[in-house]
Tab-separated table of C-alpha atoms in Angstrom:
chain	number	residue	atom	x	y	z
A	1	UNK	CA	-89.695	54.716	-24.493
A	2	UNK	CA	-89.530	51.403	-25.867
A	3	UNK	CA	-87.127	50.846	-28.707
A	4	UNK	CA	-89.206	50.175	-32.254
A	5	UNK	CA	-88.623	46.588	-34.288
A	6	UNK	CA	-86.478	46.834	-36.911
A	7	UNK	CA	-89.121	45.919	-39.960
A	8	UNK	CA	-85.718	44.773	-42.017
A	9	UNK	CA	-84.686	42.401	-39.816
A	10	UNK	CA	-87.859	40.638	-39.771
A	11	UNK	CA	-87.705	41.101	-43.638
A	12	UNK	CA	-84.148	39.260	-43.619
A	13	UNK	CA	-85.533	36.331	-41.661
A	14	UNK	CA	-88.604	36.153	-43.414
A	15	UNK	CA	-86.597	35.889	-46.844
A	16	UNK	CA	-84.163	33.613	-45.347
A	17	UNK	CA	-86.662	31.247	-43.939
A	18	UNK	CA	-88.175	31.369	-47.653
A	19	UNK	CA	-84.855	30.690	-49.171
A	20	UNK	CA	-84.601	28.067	-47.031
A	21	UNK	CA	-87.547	26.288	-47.663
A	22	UNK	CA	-87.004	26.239	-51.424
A	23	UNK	CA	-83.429	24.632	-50.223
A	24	UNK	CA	-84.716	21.728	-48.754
A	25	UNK	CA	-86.894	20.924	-51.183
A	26	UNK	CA	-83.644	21.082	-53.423
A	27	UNK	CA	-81.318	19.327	-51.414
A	28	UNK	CA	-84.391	16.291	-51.052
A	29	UNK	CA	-84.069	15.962	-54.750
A	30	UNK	CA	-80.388	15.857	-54.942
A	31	UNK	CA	-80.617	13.052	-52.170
A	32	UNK	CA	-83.304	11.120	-53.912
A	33	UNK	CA	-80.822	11.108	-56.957
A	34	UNK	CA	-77.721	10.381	-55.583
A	35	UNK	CA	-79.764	7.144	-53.906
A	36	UNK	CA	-80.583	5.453	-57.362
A	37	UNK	CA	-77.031	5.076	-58.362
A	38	UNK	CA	-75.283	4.603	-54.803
A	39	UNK	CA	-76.813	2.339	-52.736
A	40	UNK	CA	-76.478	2.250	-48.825
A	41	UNK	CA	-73.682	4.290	-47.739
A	42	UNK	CA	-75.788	7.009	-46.652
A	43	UNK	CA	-73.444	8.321	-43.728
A	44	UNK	CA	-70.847	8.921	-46.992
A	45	UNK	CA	-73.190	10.505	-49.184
A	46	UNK	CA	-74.533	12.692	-46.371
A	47	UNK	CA	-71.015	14.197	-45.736
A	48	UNK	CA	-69.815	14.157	-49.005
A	49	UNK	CA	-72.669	16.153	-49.526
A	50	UNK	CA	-72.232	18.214	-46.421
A	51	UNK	CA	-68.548	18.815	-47.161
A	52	UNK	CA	-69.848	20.827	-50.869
A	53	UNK	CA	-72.722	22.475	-49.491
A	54	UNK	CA	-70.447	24.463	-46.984
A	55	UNK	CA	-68.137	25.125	-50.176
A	56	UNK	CA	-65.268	23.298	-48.790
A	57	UNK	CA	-63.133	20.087	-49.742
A	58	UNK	CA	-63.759	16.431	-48.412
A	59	UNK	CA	-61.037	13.621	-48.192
A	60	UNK	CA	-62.855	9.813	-48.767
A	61	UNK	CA	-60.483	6.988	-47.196
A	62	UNK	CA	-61.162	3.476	-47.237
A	63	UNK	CA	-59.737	0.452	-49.696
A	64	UNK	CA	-60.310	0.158	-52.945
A	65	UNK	CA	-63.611	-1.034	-54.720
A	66	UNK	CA	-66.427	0.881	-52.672
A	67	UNK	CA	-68.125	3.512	-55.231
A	68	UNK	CA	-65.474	6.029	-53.930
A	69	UNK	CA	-65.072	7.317	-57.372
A	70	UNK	CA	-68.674	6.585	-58.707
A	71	UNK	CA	-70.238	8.677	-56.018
A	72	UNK	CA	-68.037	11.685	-56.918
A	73	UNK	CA	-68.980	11.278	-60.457
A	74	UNK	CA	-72.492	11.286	-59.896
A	75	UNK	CA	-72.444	14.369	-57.419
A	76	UNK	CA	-70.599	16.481	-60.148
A	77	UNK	CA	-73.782	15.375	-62.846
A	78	UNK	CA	-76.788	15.849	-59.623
A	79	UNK	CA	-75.178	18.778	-58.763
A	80	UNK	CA	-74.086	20.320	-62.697
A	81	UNK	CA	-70.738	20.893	-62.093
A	82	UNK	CA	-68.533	20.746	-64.423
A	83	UNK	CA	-66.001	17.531	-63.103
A	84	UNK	CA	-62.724	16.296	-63.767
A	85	UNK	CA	-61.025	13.427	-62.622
A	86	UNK	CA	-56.938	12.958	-62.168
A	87	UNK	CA	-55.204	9.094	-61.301
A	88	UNK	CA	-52.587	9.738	-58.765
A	89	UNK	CA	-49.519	8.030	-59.400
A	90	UNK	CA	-45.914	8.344	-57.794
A	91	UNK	CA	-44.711	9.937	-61.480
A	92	UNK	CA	-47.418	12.505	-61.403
A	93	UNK	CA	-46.101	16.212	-61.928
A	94	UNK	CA	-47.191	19.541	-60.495
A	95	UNK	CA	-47.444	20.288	-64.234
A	96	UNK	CA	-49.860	17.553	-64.846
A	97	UNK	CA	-52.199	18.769	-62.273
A	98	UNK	CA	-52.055	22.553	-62.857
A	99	UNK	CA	-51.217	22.624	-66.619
A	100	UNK	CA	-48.186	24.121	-68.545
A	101	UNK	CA	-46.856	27.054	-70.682
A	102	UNK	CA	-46.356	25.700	-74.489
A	103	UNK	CA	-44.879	28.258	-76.929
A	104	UNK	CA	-46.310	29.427	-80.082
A	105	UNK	CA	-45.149	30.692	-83.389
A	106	UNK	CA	-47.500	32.887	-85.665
A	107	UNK	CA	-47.194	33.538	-89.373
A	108	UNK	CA	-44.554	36.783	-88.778
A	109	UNK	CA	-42.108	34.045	-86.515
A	110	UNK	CA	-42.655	35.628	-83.568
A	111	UNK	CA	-42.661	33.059	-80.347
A	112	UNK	CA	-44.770	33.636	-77.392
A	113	UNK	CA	-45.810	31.170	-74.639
A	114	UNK	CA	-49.335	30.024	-74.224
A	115	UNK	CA	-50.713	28.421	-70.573
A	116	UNK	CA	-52.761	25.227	-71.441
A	117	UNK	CA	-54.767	24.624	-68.514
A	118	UNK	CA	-54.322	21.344	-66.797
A	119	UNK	CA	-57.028	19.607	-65.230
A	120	UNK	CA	-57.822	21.178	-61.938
A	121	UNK	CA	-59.522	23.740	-63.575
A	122	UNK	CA	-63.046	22.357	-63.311
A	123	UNK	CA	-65.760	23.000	-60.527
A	124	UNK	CA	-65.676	19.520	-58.996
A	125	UNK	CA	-62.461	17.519	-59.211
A	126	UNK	CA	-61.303	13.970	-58.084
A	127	UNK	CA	-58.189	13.407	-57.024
A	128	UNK	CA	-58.237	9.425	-57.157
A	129	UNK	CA	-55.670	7.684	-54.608
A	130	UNK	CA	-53.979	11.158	-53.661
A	131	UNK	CA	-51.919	9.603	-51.607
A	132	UNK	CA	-49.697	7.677	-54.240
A	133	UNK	CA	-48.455	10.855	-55.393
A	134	UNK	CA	-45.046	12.503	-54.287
A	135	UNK	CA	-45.531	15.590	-52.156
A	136	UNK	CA	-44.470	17.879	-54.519
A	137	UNK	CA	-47.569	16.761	-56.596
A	138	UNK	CA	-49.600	16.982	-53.581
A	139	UNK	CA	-48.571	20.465	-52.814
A	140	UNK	CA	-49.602	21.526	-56.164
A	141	UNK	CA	-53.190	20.968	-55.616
A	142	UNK	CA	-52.712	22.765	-52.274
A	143	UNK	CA	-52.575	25.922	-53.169
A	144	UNK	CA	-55.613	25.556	-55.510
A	145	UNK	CA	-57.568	23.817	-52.768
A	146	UNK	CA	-56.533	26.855	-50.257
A	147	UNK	CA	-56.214	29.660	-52.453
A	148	UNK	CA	-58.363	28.822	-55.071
A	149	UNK	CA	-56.208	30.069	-58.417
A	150	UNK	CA	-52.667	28.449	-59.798
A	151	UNK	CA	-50.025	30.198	-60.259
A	152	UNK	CA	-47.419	29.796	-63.526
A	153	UNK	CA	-44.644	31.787	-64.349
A	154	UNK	CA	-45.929	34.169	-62.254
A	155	UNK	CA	-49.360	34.523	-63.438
A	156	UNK	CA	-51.771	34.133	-61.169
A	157	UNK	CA	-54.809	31.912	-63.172
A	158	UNK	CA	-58.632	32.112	-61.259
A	159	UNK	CA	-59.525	28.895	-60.507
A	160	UNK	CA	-64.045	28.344	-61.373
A	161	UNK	CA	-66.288	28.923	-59.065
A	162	UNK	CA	-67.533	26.739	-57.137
A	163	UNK	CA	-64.006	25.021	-56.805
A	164	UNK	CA	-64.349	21.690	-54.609
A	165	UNK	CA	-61.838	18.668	-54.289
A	166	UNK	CA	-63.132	15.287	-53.688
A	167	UNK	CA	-59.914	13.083	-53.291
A	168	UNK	CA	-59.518	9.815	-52.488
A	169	UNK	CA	-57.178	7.705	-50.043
A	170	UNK	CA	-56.205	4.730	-49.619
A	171	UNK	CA	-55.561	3.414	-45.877
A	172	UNK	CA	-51.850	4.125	-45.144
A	173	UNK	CA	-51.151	0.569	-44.581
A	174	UNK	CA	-51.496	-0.322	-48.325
A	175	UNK	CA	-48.066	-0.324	-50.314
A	176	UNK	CA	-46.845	2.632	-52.354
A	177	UNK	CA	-48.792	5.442	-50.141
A	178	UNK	CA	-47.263	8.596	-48.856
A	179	UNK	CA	-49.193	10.126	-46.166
A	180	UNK	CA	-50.537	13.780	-46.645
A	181	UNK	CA	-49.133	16.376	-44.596
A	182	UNK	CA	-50.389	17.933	-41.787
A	183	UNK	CA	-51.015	20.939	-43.261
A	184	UNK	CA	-52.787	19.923	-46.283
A	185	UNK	CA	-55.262	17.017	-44.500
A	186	UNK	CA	-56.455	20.716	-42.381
A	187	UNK	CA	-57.460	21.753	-45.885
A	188	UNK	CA	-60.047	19.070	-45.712
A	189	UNK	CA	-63.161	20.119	-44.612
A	190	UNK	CA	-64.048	16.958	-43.717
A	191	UNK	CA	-62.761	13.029	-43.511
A	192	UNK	CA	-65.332	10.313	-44.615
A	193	UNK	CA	-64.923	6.858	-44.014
A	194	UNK	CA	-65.998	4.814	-46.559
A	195	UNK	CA	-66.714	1.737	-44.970
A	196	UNK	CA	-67.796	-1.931	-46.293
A	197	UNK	CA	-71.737	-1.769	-47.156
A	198	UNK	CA	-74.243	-3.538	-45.178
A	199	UNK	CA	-75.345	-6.755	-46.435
A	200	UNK	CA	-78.643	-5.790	-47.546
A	201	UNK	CA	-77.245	-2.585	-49.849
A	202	UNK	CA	-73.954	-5.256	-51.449
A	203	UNK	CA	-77.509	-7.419	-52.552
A	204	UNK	CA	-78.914	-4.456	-54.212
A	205	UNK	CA	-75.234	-4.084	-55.434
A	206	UNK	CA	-75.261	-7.056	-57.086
A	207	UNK	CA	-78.030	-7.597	-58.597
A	208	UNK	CA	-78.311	-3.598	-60.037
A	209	UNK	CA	-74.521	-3.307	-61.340
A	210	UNK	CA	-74.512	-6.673	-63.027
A	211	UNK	CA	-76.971	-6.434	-65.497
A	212	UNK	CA	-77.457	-4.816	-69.344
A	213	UNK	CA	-79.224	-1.783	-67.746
A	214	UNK	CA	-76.914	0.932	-65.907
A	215	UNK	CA	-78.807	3.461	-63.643
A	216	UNK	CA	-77.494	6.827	-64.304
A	217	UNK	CA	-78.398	9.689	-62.096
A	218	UNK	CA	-79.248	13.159	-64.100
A	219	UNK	CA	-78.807	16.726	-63.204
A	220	UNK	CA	-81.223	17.902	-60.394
A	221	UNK	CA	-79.764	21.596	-60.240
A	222	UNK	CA	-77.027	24.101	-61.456
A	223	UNK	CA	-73.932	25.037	-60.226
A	224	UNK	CA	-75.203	28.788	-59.839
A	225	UNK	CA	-78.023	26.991	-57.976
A	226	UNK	CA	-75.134	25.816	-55.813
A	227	UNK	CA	-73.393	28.724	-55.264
A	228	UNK	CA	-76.693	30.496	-53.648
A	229	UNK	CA	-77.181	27.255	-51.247
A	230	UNK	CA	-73.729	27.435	-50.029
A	231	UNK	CA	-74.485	31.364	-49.795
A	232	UNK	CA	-77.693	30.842	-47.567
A	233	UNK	CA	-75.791	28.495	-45.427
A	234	UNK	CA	-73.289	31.008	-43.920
A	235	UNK	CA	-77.017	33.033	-43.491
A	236	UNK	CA	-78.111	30.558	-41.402
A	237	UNK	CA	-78.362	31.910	-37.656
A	238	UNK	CA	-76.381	29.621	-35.080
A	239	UNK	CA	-77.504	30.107	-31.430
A	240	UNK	CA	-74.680	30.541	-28.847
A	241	UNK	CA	-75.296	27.240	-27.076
A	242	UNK	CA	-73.902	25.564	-30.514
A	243	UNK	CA	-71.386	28.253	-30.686
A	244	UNK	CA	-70.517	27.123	-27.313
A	245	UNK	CA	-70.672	23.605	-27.801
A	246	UNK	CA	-68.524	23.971	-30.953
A	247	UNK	CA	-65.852	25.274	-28.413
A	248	UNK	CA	-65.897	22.990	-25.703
A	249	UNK	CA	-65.381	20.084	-28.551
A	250	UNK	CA	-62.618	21.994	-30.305
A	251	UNK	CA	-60.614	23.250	-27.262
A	252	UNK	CA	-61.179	19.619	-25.272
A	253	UNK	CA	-59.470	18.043	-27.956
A	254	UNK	CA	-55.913	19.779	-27.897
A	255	UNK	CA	-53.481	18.904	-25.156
A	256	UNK	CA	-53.327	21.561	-22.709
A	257	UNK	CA	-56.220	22.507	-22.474
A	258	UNK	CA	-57.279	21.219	-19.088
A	259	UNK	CA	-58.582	17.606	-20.222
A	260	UNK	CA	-56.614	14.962	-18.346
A	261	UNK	CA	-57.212	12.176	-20.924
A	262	UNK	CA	-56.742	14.515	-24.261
A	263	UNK	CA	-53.613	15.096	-22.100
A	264	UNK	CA	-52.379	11.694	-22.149
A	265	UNK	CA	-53.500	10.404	-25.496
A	266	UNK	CA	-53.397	13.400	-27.775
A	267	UNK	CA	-49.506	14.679	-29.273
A	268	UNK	CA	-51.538	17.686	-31.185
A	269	UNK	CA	-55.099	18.659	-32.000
A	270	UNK	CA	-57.422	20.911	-33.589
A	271	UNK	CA	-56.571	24.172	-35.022
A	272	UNK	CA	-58.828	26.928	-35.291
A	273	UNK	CA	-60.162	25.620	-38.720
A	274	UNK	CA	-61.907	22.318	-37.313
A	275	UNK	CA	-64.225	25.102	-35.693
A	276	UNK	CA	-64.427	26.623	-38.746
A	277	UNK	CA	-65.913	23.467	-40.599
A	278	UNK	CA	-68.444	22.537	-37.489
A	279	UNK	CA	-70.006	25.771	-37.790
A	280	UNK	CA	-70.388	25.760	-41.456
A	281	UNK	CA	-71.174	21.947	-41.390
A	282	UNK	CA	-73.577	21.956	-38.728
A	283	UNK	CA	-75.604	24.494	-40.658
A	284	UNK	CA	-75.375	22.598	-43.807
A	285	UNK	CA	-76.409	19.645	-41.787
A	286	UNK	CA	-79.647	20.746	-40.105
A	287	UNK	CA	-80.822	21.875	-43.687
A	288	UNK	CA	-80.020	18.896	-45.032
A	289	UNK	CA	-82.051	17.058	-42.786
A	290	UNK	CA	-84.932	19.255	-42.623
A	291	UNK	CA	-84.472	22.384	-40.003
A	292	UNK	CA	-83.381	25.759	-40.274
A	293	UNK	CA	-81.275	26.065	-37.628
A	294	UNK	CA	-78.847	23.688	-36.487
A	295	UNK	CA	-78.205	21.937	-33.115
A	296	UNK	CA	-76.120	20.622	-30.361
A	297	UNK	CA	-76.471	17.232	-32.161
A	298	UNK	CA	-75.342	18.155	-35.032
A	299	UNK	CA	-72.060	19.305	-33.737
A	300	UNK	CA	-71.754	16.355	-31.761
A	301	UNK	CA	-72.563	14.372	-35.415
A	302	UNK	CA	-69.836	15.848	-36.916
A	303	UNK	CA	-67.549	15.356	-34.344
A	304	UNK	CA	-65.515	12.800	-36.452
A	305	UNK	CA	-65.558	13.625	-39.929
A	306	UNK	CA	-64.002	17.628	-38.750
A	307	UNK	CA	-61.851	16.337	-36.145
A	308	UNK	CA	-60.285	12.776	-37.040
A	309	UNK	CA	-57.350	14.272	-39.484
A	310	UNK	CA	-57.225	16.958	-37.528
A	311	UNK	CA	-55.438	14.902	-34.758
A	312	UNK	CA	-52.567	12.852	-33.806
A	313	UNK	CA	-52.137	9.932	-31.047
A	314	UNK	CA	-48.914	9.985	-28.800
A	315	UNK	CA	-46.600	7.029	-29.288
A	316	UNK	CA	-47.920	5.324	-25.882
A	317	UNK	CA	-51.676	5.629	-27.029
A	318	UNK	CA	-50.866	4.220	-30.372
A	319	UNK	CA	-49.201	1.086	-28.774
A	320	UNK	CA	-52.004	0.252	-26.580
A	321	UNK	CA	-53.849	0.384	-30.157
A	322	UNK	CA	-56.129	3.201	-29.317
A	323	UNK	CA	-57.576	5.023	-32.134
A	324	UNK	CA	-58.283	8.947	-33.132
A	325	UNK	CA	-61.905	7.716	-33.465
A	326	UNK	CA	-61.748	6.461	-29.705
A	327	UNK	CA	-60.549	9.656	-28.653
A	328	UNK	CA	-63.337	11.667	-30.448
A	329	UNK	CA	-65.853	9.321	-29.330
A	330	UNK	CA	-65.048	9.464	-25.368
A	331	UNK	CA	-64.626	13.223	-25.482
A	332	UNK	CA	-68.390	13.369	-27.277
A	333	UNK	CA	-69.836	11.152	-24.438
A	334	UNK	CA	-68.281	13.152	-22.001
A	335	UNK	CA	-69.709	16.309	-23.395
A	336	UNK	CA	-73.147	14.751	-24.064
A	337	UNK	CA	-73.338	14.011	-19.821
């Protein structure tokens, strides 16, 4: 006897595939938003964007001067979230990120202390030039990023949800930087390079941001809105050729792992969590461009942004002035044959 359909699972898909739909249509707004305010750069809004629709964090590097900061202020209106923005500098203090116990007196005289919340407690919040602060400030903000709640005195303070950190980096070779560690760069969901604009997008530049009128984007949906995106995302169904795919990347890029020239060039790789982020990215990526279920490509897409901080060069492959990004790229053709 044959075995019966289950009627819920068709249910499931059939409500996912509906709560898909209405996502796209969403996320096509947001994009059409974001575009009126930042111009070109669409490879850095896309996995910006990316990086919060999978619920995670997203580190944007590149010199001073290219919207960095005005594209996370305008995804924190598009998107309703409630933003905050904090100035790395070397004198920054844990206490200036997570906030600080102030004691109070009432009418009787009695003293108590009193947490004041410091600025990370917001949904969306930019940590400009993180890299000029000491690493004791930097460590702060990782256990929010990871954990997602502070803790003072002992008091363990829920951080709101969603919680996402856009931060901003200078390139290392600029003067007063202190590069992140290891283990806080693999709190990044993703790396974006924020790169000059093309010539035609620096025109539009020009002639839009010079004028009396300043384009503002406005609020296309809610942060509860948010929350169920992100939800449907880890819904999405991922076949196992991705989940293979995913893999073979990951496991090709650490030493060690049988690949001659990841051998040679590669001092460490990935860790279990750059799988993580293609799985939830890849997901995140076919909806934003239009499917509802992702694909090889799209692993293969996000092959950079996951694994480029993710990685370190050995001394030899750095003097023959071979980058991370010429790693990932030769291991993605080689893949792709």
């Amino acid at each position: 006897m044959g075995m019966m359909p289950n009627p819920d699972v068709a249910l499931d898909e059939k409500a996912i595939v509906e709560q898909a739909e209405k996502a796209l249509a969403d996320i096509a707004v947001i994009r059409q938003e974001v575009a009126k305010v930042i111009f070109g750069q669409e490879k850095v809004v896309e996995n910006t964007l990316l990086a919060i629709l999978s619920g995670g964090h997203a580190l944007l590097v590149g010199v001073p001067g290219l919207a960095k900061t005005k594209l996370v202020t305008t995804l924190g209106t598009v998107l309703g979230l409630d933003a905050n923005r904090i100035q790395f500098t070397p004198d920054l203090m844990p206490s200036d990120i997570l906030g600080t116990e102030v004691m109070d007196q009432d009418e009787t005289g009695r003293r108590s202390f009193r947490f004041v919340k410091g600025p990370v407690f917001a949904q969306l919040l930019m940590a400009d030039e993180i890299n000029r602060a000491s690493p004791r400030t930097q460590s702060a903000l990782l256990q929010s990023m990871q954990e997602y709640h502070v803790t003072i005195a002992g008091q363990p303070y829920q951080l709101p949800a969603p919680f996402h950190v856009l931060a901003t980096q200078n390139p290392l070779e600029q003067e007063g930087t202190y590069p992140l560690p290891e283990a806080q760069l693999d709190r990044f969901l993703l790396q974006v390079d924020v790169l000059y604009p093309e010539l035609a997008a620096e025109r539009q530049i020009l002639l839009e941001t010079t004028g009396v009128n300043d384009r503002r984007a406005s609020a296309v949906i809610t942060s509860e809105r948010l929350l169920e995106i992100q939800k449907l995302i880890r819904q999405m169904p991922v076949s196992d050729t991705v989940v293979d795919a995913i893999l073979t990347l990951v496991r090709s890029a650490r030493p060690g792992h049988g690949n001659s020239s990841t051998d040679k060039n590669v001092a460490w790789g990935p860790g279990p969590r750059a799988g993580q982020a293609l799985m939830l990215c890849a997901r995140a990526r076919a909806l934003y461009e239009g499917r509802l279920a992702p694909s090889i490509d799209d692993v293969y897409a996000l092959a950079e942004p996951v694994l480029e901080h993710r990685m370190a060069l050995t001394f030899p492959a750095r003097a023959e002035g071979m980058t991370v990004r010429d790693v990932i790229a030769s291991l993605v053709s080689d893949l792709r044959k």
